[in-house]
Structures are given as structure tokens and as C-alpha cells.
CSV table of C-alpha atoms in Angstrom, one decimal:
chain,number,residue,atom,x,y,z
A,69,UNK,CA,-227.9,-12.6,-18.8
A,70,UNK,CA,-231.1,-13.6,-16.5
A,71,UNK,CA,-232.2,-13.0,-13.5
A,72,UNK,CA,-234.1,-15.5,-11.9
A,73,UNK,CA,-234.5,-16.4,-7.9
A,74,UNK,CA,-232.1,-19.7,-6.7
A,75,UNK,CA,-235.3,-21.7,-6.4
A,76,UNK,CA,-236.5,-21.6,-9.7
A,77,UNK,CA,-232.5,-21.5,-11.7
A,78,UNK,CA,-232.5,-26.1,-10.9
A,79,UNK,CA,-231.1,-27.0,-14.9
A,80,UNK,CA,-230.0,-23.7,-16.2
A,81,UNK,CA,-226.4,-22.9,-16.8
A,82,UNK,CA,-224.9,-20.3,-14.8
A,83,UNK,CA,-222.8,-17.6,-17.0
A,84,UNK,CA,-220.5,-16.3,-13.8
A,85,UNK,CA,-218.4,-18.2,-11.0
A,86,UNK,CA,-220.0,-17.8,-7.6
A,87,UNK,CA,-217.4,-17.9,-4.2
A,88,UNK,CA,-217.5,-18.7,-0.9
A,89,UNK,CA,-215.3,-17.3,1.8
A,90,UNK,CA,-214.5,-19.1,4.9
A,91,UNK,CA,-212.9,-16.8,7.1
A,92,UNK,CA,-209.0,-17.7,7.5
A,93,UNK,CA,-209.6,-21.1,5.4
A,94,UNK,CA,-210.5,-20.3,2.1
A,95,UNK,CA,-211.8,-18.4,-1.0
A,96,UNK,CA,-212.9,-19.8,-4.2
A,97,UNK,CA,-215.3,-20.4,-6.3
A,98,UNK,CA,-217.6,-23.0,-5.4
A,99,UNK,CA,-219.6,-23.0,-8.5
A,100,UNK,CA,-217.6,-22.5,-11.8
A,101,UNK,CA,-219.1,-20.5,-14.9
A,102,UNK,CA,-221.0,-23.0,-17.2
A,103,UNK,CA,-222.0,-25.4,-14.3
A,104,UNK,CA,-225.7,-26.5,-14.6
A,105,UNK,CA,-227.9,-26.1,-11.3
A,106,UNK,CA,-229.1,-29.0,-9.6
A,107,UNK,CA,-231.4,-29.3,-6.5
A,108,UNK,CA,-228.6,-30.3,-4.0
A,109,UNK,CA,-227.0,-27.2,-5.0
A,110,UNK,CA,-229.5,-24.8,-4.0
A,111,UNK,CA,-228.5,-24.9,0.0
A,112,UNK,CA,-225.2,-24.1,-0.9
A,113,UNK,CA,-225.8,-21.3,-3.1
A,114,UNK,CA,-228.6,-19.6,-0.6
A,115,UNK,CA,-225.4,-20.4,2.1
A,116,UNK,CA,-222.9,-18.1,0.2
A,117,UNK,CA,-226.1,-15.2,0.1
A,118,UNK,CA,-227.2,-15.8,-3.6
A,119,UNK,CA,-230.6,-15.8,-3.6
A,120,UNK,CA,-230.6,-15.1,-7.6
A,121,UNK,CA,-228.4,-15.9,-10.1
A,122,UNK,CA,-227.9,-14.8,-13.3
A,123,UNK,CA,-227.9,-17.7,-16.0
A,124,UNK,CA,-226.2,-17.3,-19.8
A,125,UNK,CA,-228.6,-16.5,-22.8
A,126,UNK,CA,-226.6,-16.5,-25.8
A,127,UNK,CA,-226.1,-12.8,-26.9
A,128,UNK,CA,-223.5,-12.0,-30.3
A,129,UNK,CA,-223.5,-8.6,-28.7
A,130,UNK,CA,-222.3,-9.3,-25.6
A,131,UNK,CA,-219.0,-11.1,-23.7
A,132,UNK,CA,-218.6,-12.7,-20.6
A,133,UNK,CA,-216.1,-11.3,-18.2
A,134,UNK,CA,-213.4,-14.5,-19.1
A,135,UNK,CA,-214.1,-13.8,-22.8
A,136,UNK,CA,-213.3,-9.9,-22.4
A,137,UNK,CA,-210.0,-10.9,-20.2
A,138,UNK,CA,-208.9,-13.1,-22.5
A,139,UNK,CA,-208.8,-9.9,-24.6
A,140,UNK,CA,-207.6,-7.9,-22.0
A,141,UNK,CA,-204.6,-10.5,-22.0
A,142,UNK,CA,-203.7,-10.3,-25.5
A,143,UNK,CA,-203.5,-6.6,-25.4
A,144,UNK,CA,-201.1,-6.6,-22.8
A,145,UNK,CA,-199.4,-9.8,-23.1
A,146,UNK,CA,-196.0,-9.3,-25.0
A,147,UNK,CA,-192.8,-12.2,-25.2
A,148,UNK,CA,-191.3,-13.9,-22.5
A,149,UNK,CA,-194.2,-13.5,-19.8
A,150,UNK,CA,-197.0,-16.6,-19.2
A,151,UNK,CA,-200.8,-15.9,-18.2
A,152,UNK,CA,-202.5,-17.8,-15.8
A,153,UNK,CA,-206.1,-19.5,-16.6
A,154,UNK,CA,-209.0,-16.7,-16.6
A,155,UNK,CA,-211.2,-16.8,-13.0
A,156,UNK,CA,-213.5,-14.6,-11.9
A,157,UNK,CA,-213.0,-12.6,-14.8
A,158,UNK,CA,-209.4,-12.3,-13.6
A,159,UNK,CA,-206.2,-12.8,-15.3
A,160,UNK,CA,-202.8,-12.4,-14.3
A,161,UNK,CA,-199.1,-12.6,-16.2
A,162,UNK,CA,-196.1,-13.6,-14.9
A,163,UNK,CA,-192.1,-13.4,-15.9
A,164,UNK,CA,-191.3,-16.1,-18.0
A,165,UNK,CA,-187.2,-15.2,-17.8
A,166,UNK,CA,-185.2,-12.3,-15.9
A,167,UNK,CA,-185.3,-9.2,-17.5
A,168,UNK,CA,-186.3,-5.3,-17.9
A,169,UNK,CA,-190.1,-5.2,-17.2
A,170,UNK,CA,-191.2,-1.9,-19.2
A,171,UNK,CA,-195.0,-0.8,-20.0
A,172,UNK,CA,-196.4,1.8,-22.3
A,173,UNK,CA,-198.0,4.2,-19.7
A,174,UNK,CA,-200.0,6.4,-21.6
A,175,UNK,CA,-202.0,3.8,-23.7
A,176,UNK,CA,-202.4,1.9,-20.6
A,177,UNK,CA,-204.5,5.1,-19.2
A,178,UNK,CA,-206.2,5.1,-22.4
A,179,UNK,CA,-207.5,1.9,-21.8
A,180,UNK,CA,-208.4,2.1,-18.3
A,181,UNK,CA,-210.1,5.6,-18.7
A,182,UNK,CA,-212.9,3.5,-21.0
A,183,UNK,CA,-214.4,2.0,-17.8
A,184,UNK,CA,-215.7,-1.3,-17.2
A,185,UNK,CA,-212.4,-2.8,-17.3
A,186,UNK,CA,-208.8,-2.3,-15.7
A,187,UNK,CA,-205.6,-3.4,-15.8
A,188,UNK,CA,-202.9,-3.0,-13.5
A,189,UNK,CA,-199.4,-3.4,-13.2
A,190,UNK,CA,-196.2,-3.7,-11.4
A,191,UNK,CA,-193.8,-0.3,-11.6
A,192,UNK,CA,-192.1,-0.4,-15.0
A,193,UNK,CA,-188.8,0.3,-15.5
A,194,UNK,CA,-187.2,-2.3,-13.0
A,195,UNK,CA,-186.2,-5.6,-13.4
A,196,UNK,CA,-188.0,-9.1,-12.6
A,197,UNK,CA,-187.2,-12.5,-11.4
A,198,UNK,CA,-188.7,-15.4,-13.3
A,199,UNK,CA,-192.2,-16.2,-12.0
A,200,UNK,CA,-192.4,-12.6,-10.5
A,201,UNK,CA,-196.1,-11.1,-11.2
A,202,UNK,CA,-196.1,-8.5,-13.7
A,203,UNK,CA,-200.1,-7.7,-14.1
A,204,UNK,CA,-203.5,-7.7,-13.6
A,205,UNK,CA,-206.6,-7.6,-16.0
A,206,UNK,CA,-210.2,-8.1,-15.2
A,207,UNK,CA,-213.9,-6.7,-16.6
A,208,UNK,CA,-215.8,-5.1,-14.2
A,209,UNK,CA,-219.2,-6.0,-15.0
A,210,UNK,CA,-220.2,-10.1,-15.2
A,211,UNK,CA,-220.2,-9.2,-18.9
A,212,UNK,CA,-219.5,-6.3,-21.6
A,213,UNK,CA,-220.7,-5.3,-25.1
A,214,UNK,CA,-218.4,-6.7,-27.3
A,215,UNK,CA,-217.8,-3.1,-28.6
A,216,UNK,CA,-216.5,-1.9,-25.6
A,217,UNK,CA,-213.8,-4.7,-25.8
A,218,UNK,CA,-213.4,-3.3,-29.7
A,219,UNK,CA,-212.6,-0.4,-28.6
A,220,UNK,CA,-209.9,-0.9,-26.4
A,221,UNK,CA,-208.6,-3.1,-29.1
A,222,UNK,CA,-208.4,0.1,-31.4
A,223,UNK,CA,-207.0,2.6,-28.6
A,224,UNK,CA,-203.7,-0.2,-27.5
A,225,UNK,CA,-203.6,-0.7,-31.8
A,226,UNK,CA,-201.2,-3.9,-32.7
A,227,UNK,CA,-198.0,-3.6,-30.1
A,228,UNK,CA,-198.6,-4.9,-26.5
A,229,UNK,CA,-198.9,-3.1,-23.9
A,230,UNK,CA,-196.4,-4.6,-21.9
A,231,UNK,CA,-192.3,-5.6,-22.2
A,232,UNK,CA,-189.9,-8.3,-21.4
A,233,UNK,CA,-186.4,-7.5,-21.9
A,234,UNK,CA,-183.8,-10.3,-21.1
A,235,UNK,CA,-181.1,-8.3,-19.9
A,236,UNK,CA,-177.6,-9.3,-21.8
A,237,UNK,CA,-174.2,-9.4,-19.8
A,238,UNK,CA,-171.7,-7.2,-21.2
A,239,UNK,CA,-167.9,-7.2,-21.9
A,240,UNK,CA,-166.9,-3.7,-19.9
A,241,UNK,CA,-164.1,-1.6,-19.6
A,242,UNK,CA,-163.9,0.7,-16.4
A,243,UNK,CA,-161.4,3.3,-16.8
A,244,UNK,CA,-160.8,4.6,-12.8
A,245,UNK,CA,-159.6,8.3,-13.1
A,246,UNK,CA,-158.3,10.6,-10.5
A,247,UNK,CA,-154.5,11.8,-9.3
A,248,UNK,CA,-155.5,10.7,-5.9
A,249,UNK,CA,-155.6,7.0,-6.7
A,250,UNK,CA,-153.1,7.1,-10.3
A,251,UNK,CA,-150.7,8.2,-7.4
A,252,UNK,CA,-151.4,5.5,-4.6
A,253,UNK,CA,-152.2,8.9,-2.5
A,254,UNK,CA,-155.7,7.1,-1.9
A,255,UNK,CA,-156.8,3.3,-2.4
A,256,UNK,CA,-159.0,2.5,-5.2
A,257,UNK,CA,-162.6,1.4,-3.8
A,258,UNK,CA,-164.8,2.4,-6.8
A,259,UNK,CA,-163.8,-0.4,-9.1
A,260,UNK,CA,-164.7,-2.8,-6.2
A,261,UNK,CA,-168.6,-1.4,-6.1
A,262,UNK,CA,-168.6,-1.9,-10.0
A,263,UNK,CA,-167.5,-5.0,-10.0
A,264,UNK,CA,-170.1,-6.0,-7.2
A,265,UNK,CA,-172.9,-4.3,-9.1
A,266,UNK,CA,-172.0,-5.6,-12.6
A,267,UNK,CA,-171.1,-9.0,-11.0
A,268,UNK,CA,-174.7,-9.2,-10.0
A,269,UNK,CA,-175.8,-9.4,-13.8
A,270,UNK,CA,-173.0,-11.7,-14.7
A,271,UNK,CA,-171.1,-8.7,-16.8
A,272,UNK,CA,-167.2,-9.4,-16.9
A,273,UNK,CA,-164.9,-6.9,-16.5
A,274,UNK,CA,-162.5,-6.9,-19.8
A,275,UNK,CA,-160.3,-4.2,-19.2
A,276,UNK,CA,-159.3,-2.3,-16.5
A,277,UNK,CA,-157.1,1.0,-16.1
A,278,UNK,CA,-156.1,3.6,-13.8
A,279,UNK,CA,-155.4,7.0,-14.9
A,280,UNK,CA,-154.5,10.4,-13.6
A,281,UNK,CA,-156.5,13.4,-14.7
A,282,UNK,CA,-155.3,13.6,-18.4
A,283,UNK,CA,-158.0,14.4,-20.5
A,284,UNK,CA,-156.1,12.6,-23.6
A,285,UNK,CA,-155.3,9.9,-22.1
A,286,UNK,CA,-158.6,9.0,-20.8
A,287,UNK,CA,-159.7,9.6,-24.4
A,288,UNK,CA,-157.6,7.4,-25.8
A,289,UNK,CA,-158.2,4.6,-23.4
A,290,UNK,CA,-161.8,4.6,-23.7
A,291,UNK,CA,-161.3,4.3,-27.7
A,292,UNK,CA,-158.4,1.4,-27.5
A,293,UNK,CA,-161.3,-0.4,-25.2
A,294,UNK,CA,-164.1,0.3,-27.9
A,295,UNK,CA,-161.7,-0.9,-30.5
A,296,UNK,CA,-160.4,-4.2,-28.4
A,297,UNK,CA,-164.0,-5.3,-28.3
A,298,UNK,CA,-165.7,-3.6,-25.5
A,299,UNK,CA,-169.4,-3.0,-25.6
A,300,UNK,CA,-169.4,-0.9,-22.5
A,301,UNK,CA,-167.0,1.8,-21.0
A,302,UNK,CA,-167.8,3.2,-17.7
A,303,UNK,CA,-165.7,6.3,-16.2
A,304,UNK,CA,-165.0,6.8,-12.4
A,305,UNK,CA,-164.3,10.0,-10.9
A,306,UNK,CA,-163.8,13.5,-12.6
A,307,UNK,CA,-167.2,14.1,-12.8
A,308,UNK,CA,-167.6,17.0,-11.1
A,309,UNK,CA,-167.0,21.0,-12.2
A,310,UNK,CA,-163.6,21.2,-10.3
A,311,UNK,CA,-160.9,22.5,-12.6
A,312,UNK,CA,-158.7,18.9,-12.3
A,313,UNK,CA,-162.0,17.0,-13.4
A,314,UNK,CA,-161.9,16.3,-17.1
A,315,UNK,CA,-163.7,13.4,-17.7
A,316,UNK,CA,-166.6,15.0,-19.3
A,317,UNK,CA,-164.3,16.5,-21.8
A,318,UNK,CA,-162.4,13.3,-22.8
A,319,UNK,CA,-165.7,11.4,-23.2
A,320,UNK,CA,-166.9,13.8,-25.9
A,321,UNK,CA,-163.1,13.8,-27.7
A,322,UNK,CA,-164.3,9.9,-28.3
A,323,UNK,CA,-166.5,11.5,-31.0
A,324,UNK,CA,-169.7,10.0,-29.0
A,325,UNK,CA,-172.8,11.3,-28.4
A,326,UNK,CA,-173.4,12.8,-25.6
A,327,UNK,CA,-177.2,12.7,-24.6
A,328,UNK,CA,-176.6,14.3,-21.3
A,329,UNK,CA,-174.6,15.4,-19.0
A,330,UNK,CA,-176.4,15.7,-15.8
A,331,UNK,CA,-179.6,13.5,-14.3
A,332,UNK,CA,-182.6,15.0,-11.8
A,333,UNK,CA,-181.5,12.7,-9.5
A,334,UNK,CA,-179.9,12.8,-5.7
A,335,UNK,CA,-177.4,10.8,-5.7
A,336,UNK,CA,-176.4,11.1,-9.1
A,337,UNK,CA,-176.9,14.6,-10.4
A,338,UNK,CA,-173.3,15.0,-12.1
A,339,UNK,CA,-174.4,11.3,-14.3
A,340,UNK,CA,-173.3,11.5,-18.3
A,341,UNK,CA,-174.2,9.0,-20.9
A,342,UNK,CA,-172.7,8.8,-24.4
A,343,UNK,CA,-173.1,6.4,-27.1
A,344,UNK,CA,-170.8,5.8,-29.6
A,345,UNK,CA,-171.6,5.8,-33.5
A,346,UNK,CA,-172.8,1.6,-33.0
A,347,UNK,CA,-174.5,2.5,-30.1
A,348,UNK,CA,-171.9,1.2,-27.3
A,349,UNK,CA,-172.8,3.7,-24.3
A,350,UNK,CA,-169.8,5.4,-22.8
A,351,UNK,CA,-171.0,6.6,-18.6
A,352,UNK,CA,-169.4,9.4,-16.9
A,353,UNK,CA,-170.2,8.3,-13.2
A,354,UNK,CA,-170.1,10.8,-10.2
A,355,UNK,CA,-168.5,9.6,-7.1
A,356,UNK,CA,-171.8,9.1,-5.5
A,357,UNK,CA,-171.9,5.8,-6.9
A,358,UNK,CA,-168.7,4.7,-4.7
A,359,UNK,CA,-170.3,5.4,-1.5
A,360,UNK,CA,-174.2,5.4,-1.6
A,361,UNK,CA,-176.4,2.3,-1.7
A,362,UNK,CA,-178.4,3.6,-4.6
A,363,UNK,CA,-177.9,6.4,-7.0
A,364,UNK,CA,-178.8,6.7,-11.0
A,365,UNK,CA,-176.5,4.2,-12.1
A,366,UNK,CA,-179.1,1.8,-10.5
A,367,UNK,CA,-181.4,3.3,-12.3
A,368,UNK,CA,-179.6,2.9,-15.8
A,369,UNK,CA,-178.3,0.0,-15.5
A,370,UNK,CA,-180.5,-2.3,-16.2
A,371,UNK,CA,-181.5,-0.4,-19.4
A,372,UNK,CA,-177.9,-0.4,-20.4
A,373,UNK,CA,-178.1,-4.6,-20.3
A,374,UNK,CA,-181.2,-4.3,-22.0
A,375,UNK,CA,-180.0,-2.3,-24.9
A,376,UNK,CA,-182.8,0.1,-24.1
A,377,UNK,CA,-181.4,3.6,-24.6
A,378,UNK,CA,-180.7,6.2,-21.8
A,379,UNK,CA,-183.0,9.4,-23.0
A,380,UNK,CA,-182.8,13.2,-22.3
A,381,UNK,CA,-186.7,12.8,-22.1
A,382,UNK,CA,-186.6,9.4,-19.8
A,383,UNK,CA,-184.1,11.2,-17.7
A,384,UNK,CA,-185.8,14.8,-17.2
A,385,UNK,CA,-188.8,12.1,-15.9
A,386,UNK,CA,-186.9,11.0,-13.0
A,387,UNK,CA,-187.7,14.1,-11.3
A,388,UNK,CA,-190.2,13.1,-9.4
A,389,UNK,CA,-189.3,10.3,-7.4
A,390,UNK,CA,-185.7,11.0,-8.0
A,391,UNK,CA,-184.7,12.1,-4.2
A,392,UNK,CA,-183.4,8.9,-2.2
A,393,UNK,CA,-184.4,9.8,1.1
A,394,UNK,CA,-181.2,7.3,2.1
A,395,UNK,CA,-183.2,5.5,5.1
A,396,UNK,CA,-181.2,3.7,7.4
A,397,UNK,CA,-182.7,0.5,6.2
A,398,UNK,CA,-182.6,0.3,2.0
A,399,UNK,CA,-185.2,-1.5,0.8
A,400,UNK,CA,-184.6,-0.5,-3.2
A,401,UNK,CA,-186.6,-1.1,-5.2
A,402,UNK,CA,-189.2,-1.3,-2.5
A,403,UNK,CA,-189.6,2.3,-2.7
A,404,UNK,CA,-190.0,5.8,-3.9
A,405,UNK,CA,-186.7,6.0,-5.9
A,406,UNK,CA,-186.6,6.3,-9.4
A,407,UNK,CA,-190.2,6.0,-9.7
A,408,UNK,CA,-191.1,9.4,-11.7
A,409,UNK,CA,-189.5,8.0,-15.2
């Protein structure tokens, strides 16, 4: 770039946008990168407070700030999202479906620890709308060596940055457990709140059963669902370390694997997930899940429908975050919760 004073920039071209603000009308750019000064334009730019300009002179080294976002884009920029057109060295992407939004945090740091250039995004882990805003990405500077922009080509390396996962609705069996409700002692209200938080991903309830607190049977329930075609069993009740609870045992007499059996989370501490040998997962869920608004299962969920396994590690990273402070007003995912993984 050049610096030269308004007055004297009449036929040169200048290399950034320029905007004006009108308080509670507008902002924009009123002069667009690449537009060639002319004399009427000089009141208007001295209007805005630009008394110099900087005008392009062509450089190989060097790349203007919608020539670095562009790259900034493609490094982040995976399937099923849509970017916007670059302005003010800004660009932003967008959902192009419903669907797990997910985002590799530590080569995301790695690039925005080089300086001179940022991106920022929504919370991962979550899912979108269609159209919902995922990120952010713009060069600091008017323009950048071309070897900064290298380089955060080499630390991101070929995989984006960023993930869209369409979230698939499943084919589920929910075995309800518990002497309680097998006997009619108590009414059944848990398979209602699956159904109603399923229902909201359009997953259909296959098969159904409730059982007393017979380890065996619940074993061989969950199996004779696995084997009639259902690609996930979830377990209600008998979660817990009381001596009539079994449900833990009979999930791991399916011969799944169970990646754990407890979550850093409140509600939701006594949460198992198991997958079976073609990766179906099997959940143990607490009876938390009947009565509070949020809990882990609204945390797994969605990774469950987007066939993005459950962890020991992603778990132990709920932690922090992983404390619903149950306000009386839930505004999930608006929030704190589930936030640390």
C-alpha cells in the first residue's frame, strides 16, 4: 500500500473499503475496495474523517485483507455450511442443513495465537438450525504477507477446521425398568420425556418394554431389540448403586462396551454408554432425566444422531461447565451447561 493525503489520491485505486456510520441509520461501506477516486468523491471521504487513504501497489508478497479471508474461509470451511461474500476483510459461514456443529479447538488456537488474524466461532458441540451463523474470520491489518497466511495454512494442515453433522433419526428401543412401575405400584412418566425429546429429532420409538428389576431379563431384551433391527437402546431406571438397581450389570451381559459408567455432570452423574460390537450405543439413564429440564442426555444426544462417539476423554471434559445451576427460567443452550467438553 500508499499513503497519500485525500486531495492528491483523485485516479488512484483504493486497496481497502472505507465506511460511514450514521448513527441509528446505517453502516457500510461507502467506497468499495478497487473503486477509483474521483473529484466528487473527495467531500465525502474528508466527511467520514479520511484525510489519507491508502491506494494498492501491486506487491507478490503481500495480500489484501479479502484475499487473506478468503483463506481464512477455506481453512475453516468444511460440508454443509455456506460463506457469505468477503467485506471489510470479513467473512462469515452459515448452516447450510440441521446438524451437530463441532470445531477442532486446539488448532483453532494455533491459528489465532499467529496474530494478525482471528477467527471465531459459535460453541461447538450443540446443534444448529439451517441458516444459523457458525463463524467469523477476518485479517487484522488492511493487508498481510502472504507468508503469514502460509503459515496458518501449514498449522490447520488439510482437514477443516470446522464440522457439519446432519444428525440421522434413529429406530430406538427403550427398555423402562423398575418394580415400581412393572407392578403398576407407580405410573410410567419416563418413556413420555423420551419420547418428547427423541420426537424432537424425528427418532421413532420401535420397541417398547417394561420390566421389573431382573438383571436377565433386561439383558435379553436389549439383545432381542439389537437383533430385531434397533440401532439404539436406551435404559430407564436402575441406575443408581441401590441393591435392586441392576441395570448396569445387564448392559455389560450384552457383551457391549462399556466406555463409562458415570459423567462429571449434575444432573446426570450415574449416565452409562455402551456400544455394541457394530457400534449401536446401549445408555444407561439415571432418573434425573425424567424430572429435570436438562441433564447429560442433552448433552449426548445429539452426538448419538450424529454417529459421533460418546468418549471417556469428551466426557471427563464436561467438568467444567457441567453444573446446571437449574434457573427458574431454562434458557439451554443459552448458557453455561455443558460447555467444558
Amino acid at each position: 500500500m500508499k499513503l497519500v493525503r485525500t486531495e492528491e489520491a483523485v485516479g488512484q485505486v483504493l486497496c481497502h473499503d472505507i465506511t460511514q456510520i450514521i448513527r441509528d441509520i446505517s453502516k457500510g461501506p461507502v467506497f468499495r475496495k478497487g473503486h477509483i477516486v474521483t473529484e466528487e468523491d473527495i467531500p465525502i471521504l474528508l466527511s467520514v474523517g479520511k484525510e489519507h487513504l491508502y491506494i494498492w501497489e501491486n506487491d507478490e508478497t503481500i495480500l489484501h485483507e479479502d484475499e487473506a479471508a478468503e483463506i481464512l474461509r477455506g481453512l475453516c470451511q468444511g460440508p454443509n455450511m455456506k460463506a457469505s461474500a468477503p467485506k471489510e476483510g470479513k467473512i462469515e459461514l452459515t448452516a447450510g442443513c440441521d446438524g451437530l456443529f463441532l470445531v477442532d479447538t486446539e488448532r483453532l488456537r494455533a491459528v489465532n495465537a499467529l496474530g494478525d488474524m482471528m477467527i471465531a466461532t459459535r460453541f461447538a458441540g450443540f446443534p444448529v438450525k439451517t441458516g444459523d451463523k457458525l463463524c467469523g474470520t477476518r485479517v487484522i491489518p488492511l493487508v498481510i504477507a502472504r507468508e503469514r497466511m502460509e503459515r496458518a495454512k501449514a498449522v490447520v494442515g488439510t482437514e477443516p477446521l470446522l464440522k457439519l453433522l446432519p444428525m440421522r433419526p434413529k429406530r430406538y428401543g427403550l427398555v423402562v425398568t423398575g418394580s415400581e412401575v412393572f407392578h403398576g405400584r407407580i405410573r410410567d412418566t419416563f418413556t413420555g420425556v423420551i419420547l418428547e425429546k427423541l420426537g424432537e429429532y424425528g427418532c421413532e420409538m420401535a420397541f417398547h418394554t417394561v420390566l421389573d428389576d431382573d438383571p436377565a431379563a433386561i439383558t435379553a431384551t436389549i439383545t432381542d431389540m439389537l437383533d430385531r433391527g434397533a440401532e439404539l437402546v436406551l435404559c430407564t431406571g436402575g441406575m443408581s448403586v441401590d441393591p435392586d438397581d441392576h441395570t448396569p450389570l445387564a448392559i455389560r451381559n450384552t457383551g457391549a462396551d462399556v466406555i463409562s459408567y458415570g459423567a462429571p455432570v449434575l444432573p446426570g452423574a450415574m449416565f452409562l454408554v455402551a456400544y455394541t460390537g457394530d457400534g449401536r450405543p446401549i445408555c444407561g439413564l439415571p432418573g434425573c432425566v425424567m424430572y429435570a429440564k436438562r441433564t447429560i442426555f442433552d448433552l449426548a444426544l445429539p452426538r448419538l444422531l450424529a454417529d459421533v462417539p460418546i468418549t471417556a476423554d469428551w466426557l471427563a471434559g464436561l467438568g467444567q461447565g457441567g453444573l446446571c445451576l437449574d434457573c427458574p427460567v431454562c434458557h439451554f443452550p443459552n448458557c453455561g451447561f455443558g460447555k467444558g467438553g
